[in-house]
XYZ file of C-alpha atoms in Angstrom:
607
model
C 99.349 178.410 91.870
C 100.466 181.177 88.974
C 98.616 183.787 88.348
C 97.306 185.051 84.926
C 95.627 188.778 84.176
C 95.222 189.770 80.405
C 93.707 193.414 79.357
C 92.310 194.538 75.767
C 90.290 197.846 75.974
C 90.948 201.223 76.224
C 92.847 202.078 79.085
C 96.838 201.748 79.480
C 97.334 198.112 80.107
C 100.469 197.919 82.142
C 98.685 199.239 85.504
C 96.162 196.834 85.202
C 98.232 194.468 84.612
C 100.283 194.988 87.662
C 97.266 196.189 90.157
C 95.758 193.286 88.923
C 98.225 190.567 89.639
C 98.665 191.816 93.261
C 95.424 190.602 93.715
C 96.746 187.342 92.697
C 99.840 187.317 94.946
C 98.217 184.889 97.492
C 98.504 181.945 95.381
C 102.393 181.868 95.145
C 104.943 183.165 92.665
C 108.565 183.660 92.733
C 108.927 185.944 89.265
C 106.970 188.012 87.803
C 105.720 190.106 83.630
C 103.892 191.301 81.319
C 104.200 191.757 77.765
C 102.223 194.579 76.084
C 101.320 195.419 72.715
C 102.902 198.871 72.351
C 103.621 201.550 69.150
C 106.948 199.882 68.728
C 105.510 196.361 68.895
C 105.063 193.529 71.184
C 107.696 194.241 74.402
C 107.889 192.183 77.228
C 109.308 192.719 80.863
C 109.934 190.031 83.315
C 111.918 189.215 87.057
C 112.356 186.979 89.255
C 111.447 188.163 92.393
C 107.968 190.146 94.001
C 106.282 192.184 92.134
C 108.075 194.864 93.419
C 111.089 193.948 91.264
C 109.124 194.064 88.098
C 107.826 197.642 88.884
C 111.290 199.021 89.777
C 112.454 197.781 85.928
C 109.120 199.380 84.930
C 109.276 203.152 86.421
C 111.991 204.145 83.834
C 111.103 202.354 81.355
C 107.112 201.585 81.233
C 105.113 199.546 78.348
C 102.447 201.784 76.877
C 99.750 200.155 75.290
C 96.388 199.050 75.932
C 96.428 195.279 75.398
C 98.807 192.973 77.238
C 98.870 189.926 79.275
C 101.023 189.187 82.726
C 101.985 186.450 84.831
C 103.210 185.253 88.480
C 104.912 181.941 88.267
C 105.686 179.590 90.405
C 108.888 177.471 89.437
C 108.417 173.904 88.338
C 109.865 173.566 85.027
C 112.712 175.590 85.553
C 114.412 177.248 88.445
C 113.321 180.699 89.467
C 115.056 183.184 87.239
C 114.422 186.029 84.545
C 114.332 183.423 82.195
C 112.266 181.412 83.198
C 109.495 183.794 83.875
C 106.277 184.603 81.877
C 105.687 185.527 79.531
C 107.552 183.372 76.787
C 107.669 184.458 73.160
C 108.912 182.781 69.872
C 112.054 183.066 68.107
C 110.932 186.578 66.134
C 109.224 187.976 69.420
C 106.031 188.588 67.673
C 104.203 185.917 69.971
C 103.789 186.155 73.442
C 102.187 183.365 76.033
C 101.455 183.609 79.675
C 100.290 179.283 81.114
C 99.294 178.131 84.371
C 99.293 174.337 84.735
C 101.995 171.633 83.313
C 102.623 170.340 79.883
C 103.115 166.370 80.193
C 104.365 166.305 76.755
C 106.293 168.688 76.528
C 109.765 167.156 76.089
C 108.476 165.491 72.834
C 107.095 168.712 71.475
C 110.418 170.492 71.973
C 112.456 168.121 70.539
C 110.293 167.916 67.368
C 110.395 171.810 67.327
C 114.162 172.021 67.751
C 114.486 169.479 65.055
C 112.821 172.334 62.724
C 115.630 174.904 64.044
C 113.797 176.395 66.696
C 116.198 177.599 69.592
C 114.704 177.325 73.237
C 116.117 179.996 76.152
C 114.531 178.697 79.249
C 113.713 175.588 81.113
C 110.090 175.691 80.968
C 107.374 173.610 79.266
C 105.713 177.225 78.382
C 108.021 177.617 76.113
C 107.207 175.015 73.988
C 103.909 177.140 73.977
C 105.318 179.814 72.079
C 107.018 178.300 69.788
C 104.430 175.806 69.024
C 101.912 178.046 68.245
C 104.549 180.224 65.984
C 104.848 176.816 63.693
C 101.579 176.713 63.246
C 100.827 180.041 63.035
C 99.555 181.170 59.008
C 98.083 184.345 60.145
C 95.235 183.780 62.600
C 96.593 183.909 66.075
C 93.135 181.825 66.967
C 93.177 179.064 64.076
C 97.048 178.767 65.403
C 96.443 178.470 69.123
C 93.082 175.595 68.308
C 96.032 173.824 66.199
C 98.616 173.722 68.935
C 96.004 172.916 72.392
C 95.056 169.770 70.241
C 98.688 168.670 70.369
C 99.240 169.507 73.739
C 98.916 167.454 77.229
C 98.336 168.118 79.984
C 96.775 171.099 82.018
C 96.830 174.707 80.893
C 95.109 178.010 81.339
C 96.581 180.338 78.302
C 96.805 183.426 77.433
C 98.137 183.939 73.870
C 98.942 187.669 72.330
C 99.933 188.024 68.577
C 101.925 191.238 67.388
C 100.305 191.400 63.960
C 96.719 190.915 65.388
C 96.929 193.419 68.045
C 92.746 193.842 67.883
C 92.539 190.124 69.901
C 93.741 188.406 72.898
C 92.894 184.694 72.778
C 92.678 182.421 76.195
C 92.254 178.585 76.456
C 91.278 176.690 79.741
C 92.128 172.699 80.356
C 92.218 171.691 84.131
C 94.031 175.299 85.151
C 91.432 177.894 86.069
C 90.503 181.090 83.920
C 87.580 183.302 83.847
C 86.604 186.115 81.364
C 85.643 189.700 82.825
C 83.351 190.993 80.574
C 83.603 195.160 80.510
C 82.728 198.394 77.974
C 85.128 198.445 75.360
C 87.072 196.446 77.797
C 87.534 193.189 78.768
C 89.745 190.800 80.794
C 91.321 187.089 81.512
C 92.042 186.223 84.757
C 93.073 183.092 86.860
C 90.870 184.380 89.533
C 87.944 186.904 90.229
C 90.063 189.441 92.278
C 92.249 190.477 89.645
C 89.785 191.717 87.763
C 87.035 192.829 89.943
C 88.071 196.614 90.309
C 86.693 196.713 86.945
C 83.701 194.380 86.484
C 81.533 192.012 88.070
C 80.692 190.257 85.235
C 82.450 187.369 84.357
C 82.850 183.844 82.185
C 83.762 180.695 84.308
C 85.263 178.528 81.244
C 85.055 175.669 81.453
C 87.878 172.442 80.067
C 87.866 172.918 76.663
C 87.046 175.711 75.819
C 88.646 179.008 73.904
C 87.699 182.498 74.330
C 88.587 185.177 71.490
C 88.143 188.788 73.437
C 88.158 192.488 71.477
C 87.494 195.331 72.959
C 84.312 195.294 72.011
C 83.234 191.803 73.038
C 83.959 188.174 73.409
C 83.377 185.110 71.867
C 83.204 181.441 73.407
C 83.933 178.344 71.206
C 85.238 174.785 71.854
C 88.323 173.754 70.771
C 86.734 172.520 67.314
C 85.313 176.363 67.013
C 81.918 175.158 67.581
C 79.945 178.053 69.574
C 79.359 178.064 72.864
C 76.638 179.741 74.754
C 76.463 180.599 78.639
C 74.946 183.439 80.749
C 77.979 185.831 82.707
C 77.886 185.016 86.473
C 77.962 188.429 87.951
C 80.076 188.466 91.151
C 78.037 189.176 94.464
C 81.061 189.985 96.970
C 83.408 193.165 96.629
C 86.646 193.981 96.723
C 86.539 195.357 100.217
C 85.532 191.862 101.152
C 88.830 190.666 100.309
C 91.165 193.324 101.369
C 92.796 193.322 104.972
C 89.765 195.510 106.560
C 92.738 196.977 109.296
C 94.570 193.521 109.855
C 98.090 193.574 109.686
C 97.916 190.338 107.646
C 94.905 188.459 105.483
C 95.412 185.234 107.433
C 94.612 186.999 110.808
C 91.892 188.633 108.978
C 90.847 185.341 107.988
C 91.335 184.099 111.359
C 88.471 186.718 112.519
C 86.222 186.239 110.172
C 85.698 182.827 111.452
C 82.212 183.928 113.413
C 80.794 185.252 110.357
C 81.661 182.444 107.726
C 80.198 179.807 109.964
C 77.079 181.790 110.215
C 77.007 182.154 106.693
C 77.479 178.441 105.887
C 75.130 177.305 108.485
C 72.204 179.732 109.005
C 70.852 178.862 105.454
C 70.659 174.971 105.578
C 68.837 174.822 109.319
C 65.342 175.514 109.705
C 63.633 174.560 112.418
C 65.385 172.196 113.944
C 66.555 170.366 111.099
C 69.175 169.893 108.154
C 68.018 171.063 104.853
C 70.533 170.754 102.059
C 68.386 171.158 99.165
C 71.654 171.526 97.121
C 71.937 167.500 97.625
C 69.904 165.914 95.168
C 70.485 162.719 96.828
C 67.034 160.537 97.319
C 66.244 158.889 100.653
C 66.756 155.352 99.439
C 70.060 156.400 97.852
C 71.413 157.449 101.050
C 69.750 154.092 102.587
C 71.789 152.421 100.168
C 75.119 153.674 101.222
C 77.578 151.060 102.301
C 80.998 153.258 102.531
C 82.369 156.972 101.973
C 85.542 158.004 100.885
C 86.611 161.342 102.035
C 89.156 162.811 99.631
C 91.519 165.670 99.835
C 94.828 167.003 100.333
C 96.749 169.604 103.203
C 94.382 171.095 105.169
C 90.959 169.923 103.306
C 91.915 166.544 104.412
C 92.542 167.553 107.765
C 88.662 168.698 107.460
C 87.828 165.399 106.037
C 89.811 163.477 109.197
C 87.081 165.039 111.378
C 84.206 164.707 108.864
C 84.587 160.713 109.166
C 84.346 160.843 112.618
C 81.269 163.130 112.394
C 79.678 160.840 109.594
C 80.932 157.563 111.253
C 79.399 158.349 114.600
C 76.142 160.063 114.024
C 75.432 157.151 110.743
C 77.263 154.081 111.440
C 78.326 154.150 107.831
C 81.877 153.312 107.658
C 84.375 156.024 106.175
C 87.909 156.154 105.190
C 90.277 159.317 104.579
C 92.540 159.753 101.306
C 95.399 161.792 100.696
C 94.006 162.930 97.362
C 97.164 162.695 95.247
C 97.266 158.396 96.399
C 93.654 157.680 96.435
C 94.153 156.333 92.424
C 96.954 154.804 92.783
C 95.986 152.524 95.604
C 93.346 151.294 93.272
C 90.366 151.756 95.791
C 87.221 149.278 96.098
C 84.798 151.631 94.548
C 81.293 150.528 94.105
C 77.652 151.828 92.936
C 76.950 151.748 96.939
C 80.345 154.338 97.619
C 79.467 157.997 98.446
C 83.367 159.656 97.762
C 83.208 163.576 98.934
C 85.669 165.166 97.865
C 86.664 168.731 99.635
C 88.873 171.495 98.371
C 88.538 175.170 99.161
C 89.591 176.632 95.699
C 87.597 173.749 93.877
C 90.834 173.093 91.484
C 92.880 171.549 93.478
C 94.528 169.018 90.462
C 95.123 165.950 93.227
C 91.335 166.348 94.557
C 90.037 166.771 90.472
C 91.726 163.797 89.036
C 90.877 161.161 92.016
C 87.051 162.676 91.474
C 87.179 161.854 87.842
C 88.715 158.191 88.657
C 85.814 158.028 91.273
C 83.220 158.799 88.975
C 85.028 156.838 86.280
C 84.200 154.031 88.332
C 80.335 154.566 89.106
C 80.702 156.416 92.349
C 78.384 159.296 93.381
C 80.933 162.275 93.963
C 79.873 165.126 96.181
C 82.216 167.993 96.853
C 82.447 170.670 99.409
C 84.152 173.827 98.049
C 84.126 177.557 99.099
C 84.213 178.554 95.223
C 81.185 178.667 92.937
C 81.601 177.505 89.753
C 84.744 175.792 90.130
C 85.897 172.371 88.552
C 84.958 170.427 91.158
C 81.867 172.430 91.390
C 80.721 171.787 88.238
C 81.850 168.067 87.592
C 80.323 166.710 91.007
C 77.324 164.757 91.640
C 76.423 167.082 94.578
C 77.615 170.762 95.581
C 77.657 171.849 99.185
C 79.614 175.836 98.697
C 80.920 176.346 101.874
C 79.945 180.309 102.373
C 83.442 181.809 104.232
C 83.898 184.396 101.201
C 87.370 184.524 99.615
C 90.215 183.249 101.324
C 93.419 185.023 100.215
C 96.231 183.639 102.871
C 97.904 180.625 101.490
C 97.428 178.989 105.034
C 93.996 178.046 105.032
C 91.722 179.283 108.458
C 88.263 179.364 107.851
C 87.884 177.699 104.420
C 88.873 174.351 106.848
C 86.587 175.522 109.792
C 83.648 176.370 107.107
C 84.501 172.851 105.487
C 83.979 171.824 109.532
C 80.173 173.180 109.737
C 79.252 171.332 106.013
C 80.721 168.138 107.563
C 78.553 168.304 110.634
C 75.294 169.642 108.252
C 75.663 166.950 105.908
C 75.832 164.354 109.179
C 73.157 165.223 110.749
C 71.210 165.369 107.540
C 72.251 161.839 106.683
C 71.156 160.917 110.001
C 67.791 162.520 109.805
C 66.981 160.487 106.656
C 68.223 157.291 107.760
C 67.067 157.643 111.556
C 70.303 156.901 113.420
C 70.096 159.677 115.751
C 66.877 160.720 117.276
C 65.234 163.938 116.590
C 66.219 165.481 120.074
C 69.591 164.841 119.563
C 69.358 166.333 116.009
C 67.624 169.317 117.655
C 70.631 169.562 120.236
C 73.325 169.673 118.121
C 71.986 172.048 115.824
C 71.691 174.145 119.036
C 75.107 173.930 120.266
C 76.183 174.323 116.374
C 74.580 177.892 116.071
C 76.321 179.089 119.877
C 80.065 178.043 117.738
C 80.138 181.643 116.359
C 79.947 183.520 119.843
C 82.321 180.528 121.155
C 84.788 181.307 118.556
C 84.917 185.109 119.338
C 85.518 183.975 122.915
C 88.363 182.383 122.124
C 89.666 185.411 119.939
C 89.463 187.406 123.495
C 92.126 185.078 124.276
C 94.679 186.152 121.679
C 96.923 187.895 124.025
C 97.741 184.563 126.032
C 98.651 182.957 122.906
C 100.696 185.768 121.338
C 102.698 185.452 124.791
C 103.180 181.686 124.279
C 104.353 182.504 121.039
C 107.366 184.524 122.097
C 108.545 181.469 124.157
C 108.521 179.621 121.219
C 109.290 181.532 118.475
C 113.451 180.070 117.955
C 112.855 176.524 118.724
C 114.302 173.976 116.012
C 111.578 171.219 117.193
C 108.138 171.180 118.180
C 105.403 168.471 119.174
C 101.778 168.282 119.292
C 99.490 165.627 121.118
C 95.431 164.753 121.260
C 93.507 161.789 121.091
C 90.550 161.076 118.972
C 88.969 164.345 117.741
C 91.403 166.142 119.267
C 94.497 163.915 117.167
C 92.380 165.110 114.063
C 93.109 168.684 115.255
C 96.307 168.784 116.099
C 97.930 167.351 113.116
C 96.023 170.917 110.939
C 97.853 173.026 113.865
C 101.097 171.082 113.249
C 100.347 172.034 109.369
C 99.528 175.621 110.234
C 102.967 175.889 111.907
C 105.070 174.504 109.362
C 103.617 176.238 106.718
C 104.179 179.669 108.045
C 107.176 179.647 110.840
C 109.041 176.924 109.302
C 109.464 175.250 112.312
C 109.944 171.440 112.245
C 106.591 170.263 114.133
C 105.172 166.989 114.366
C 101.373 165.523 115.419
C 101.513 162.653 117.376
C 98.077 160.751 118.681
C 99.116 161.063 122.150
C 98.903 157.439 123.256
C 101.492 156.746 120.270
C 104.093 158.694 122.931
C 105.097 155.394 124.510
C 105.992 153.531 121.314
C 108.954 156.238 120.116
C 108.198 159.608 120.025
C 109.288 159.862 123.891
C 113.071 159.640 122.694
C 112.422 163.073 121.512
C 111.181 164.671 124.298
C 114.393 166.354 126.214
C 114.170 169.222 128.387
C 112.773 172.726 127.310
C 110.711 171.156 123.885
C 107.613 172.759 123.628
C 104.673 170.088 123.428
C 100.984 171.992 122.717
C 98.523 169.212 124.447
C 95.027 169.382 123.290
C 92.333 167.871 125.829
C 88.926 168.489 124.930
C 87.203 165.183 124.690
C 86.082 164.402 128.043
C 85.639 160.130 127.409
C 89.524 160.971 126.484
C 90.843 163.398 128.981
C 91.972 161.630 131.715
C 94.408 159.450 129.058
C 95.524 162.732 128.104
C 96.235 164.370 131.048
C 98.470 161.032 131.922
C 100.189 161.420 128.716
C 101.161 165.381 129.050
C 102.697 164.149 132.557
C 104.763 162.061 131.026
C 106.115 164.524 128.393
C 106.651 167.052 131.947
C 108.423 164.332 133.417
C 111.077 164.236 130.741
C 111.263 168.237 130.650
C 108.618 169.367 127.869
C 107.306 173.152 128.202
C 103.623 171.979 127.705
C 100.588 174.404 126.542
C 97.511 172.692 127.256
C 93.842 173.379 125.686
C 91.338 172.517 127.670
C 87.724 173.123 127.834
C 86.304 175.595 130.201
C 86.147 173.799 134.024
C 88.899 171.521 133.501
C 90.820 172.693 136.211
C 93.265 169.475 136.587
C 94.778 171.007 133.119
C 96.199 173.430 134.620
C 97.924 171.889 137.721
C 100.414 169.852 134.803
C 100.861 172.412 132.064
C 103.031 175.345 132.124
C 100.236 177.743 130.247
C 96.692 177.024 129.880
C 94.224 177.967 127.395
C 90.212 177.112 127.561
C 87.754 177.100 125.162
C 84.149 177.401 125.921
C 81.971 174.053 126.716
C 80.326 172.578 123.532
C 79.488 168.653 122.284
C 82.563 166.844 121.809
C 81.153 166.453 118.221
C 81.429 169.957 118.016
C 85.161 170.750 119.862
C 87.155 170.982 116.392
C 84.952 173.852 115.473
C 86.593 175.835 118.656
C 90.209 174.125 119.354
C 91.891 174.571 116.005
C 91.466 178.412 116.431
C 94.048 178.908 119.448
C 96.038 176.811 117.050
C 95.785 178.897 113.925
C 96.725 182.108 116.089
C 99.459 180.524 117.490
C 100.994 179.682 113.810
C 100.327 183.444 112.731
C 101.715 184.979 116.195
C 104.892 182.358 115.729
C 105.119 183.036 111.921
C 104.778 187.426 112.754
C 107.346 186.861 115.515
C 110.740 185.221 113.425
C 109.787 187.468 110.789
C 108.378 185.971 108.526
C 105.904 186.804 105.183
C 102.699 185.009 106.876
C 100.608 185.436 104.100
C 103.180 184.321 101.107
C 105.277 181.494 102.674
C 107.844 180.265 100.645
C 107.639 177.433 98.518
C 103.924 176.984 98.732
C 100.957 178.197 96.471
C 96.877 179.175 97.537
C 95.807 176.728 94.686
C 97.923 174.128 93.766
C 96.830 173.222 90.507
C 99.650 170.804 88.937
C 99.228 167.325 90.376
């Protein structure tokens, strides 16, 4: 959510500004600016709108100068507008701030600050930002911006520019991502890696609390209390090529493709002959003999994942799980004890719901481990236990194989949980490791089958009302391809467990409503097929996913698709992909931006 790029060096800022917050464009916005330090002062340009906008107001009139900071917002103290863009300056114009993340406090600090005469123009909380650190500004932009972050609450990821220190650009991180791109006579902040890898691979993950101070000739890490800090760059192993379309039309088919690869990539390195090895769970044998419950905690499509890792857990340990919607699992005040394993799972590893139940969980004594497809992230860092899912950046907002990579970790860390405390046998363990490492040839199997689904699409494509229906793993499944749709077409869909039909949801099947049936769990698929005739029966257009050989299927659908033969266990890892292209070939069809929809954000970090 937001996006943050700041540039001291050599080079004219403005372009990398810009170039830089492209790269950012797949976590949300709806305005965009920059404010750069040039021979006639500190000048700052902002628009609602794409970037696009912004570089229009920019050709005729560009800010030269080679340190400056930008900004992508996305609205939620304000409405969208020029106004309320980044970034926001004080009274005199001689400060300028770009935030990510939400000031709780905010309301009292402005009123306190407009009690002193200062005169607000927008409807933010960054504001306050600005103005703040102007108060308490005596002449070192740094000493000003450790005074204000101590009366602040909240979560924030700053970037802070001073017009009479133009030699230093000064960044703060507290529960909003920011990393520090360390150059030659150059340097960078950044709310992600891809904004700033063009330039250098070697970066500083800060952590909360902490304030870098960057010149063009270096950078320096404190704590908020100016105490030094001292940490090794992480130098960045992946390229931008990597996560650039490659010749897709979109990044979320891209994405969608890469599938085969990421679960190789997550899997391959934790199985060795025949077994689980996780040796990034530091968990001992008689702690995992000690478990009594796991909480699975997450929100959108990570806790989609998690609704099939409890089955996976559940049925190959006996251990009893439940599920959480990360942004209720505090408030329902959950029985956490020293015997409750809580996983939590989010692909960007900042997701604020996810972060703050993880810190309640481990408030309470729990044992937290997370599975996250980002290195060094908060989550990373604060849990117990780190299993990096391995599917390389994901830059659509609608998550494809972050969730399936989140898939294979559930099914590793179940089967290694049942190696340890013997609930499944070794043969069995041996099998479904075997049918685990045929999912990547499956998957491009059911790729080959895009056409069929594009064609669906186009009979779908200006419905008001769609339905989905599965049972058991397959229930799990649907309700991430009812998410997938909504997010991206904007099509009202709903996921029903198909043997809830009979208790409502038939009053809204009437003639020509599409219904997309999945039916891949064979104990299941006989109730399944008897609940897709009923749907016919009352007019539905039915798709039906079936596995390969289930030739019933297709004598009560009106269009088939089959996915190849694999453990029941194992279906989700194949089924949700016809689903994912159908969203994207839906979404491309009315029109729409797949890879920006509107309203929503890549990483939503603002509880």
């Amino acid at each position: 959510m937001c996006g943050i790029v700041g540039y001291i060096g050599h080079r004219d800022s403005q372009n990398i500004l810009i170039e830089g917050l492209k790269k950012l464009e797949y976590r949300g916005y709806d305005s965009a600016g920059i404010a750069v330090y040039t021979d006639k002062g500190l000048q700052v340009k902002k628009a609602k709108g794409r970037l696009a906008v912004l570089e229009d107001q920019l050709t005729g009139a560009p800010l030269s100068g080679s340190i400056g900071i930008g900004h992508t917002r996305w609205a939620t103290h304000g409405k969208p507008s020029d106004v309320n863009s980044h970034p926001h300056t004080n009274v005199q114009k001689k400060i300028s701030v770009v935030h990510n993340g939400i000031i709780e406090n905010y309301i009292q600090l402005k009123e306190e600050l407009i009690a002193k005469g200062y005169v607000f123009e927008s409807e933010t909380d960054t504001e306050v930002i600005a103005h703040l650190v102007s108060d308490l500004y005596e002449g070192d932009i740094v000493a000003a911006v450790r005074k204000a972050v101590k009366r602040i609450h909240g979560a924030y990821g700053l970037g802070v520019l001073a017009e009479n220190e133009p030699d230093k650009l000064v960044a703060v991180r507290m529960h909003s991502p920011l990393i520090i791109g360390v150059g030659e006579n150059e340097n960078f902040i950044a709310s992600d890696i891809p904004a700033i890898l063009e330039y250098t691979r070697e970066v500083y993950i800060l952590n909360d609390g902490e304030m870098a101070v960057l010149t063009k000739d270096g950078v320096t890490l404190t704590d908020l209390e100016g105490g030094p800090v001292s940490r090794d760059t992480y130098r960045v192993d992946w390229d931008m090529q990597t996560a650039e379309k490659g010749g897709f039309d979109h990044f979320m088919l891209k994405e969608i493709y890469e599938q085969p690869k990421a679960y190789r990539d997550t899997m391959n390195p934790r199985i060795d002959g025949g077994r689980v090895v996780l040796p990034e769970v530091g968990m001992t044998a008689d702690y995992i003999r000690d478990i009594r419950r796991v909480h699975i905690v997450a929100c959108g499509t990570a806790y989609h994942a998690g609704l099939v890792g409890k089955t996976v857990i559940e049925r190959l340990t006996r251990i009893p799980v439940e599920t959480d919607v990360a942004s209720e699992y505090r408030y329902r005040d959950p029985i956490i004890n020293k015997d409750t394993l809580v996983i939590v799972v989010s692909q960007s590893g900042e997701t604020a719901d996810t972060l703050a139940a993880m810190r309640e969980a481990k408030r309470q004594g729990a044992r937290v481990l997370a599975i996250t497809n980002v290195v060094g992230s908060s989550v990373a860092r604060d849990a117990d236990d780190v299993i990096v899912t391995l599917a390389g950046p994901e830059i659509a907002v609608a998550s494809t194989k972050a969730y399936t990579s989140q898939l294979i970790a559930f099914y590793l860390l179940g089967l290694y949980f049942a190696q340890t405390l013997g609930t499944v046998d070794a043969g069995t363990v041996s099998a479904t490791i075997d049918a685990m490492e045929k999912l990547p040839e499956q998957v491009e199997r059911v790729l080959d089958q895009a056409d069929v689904i594009k064609r669906v699409s186009e009979q779908i494509k200006d419905v008001d009302n769609l339905f989905y229906i599965g049972r058991g793993l397959d229930y799990t499944v649907v309700q991430e391809g009812s998410l997938k749709l909504k997010e991206i077409s904007y099509i009202h869909s709903e996921a029903y467990a198909a043997g809830e039909l009979k208790h409502g949801t038939l009053a809204l099947i009437t003639e020509g409503v599409p219904v997309i049936a999945l039916a891949t769990q064979e104990a299941l698929f006989e109730k399944t097929l008897s609940n897709i005739v009923e749907v016919k029966a009352r007019g539905a257009r039915v798709l039906g996913i079936a596995n390969e050989g289930d030739a019933e299927m297709a004598k009560s659908v009106d269009d088939v698709l089959y996915i190849p033969r694999t453990l029941p266990l194992l279906t989700p890892a194949l089924s949700v992909v016809p689903l994912q292209l159908l969203a994207y070939y839906v979404s491309l069809a009315r029109g729409n931006d797949v890879d920006k929809p509107r309203n929503l954000a890549k990483s939503v970090t603002v509880e």
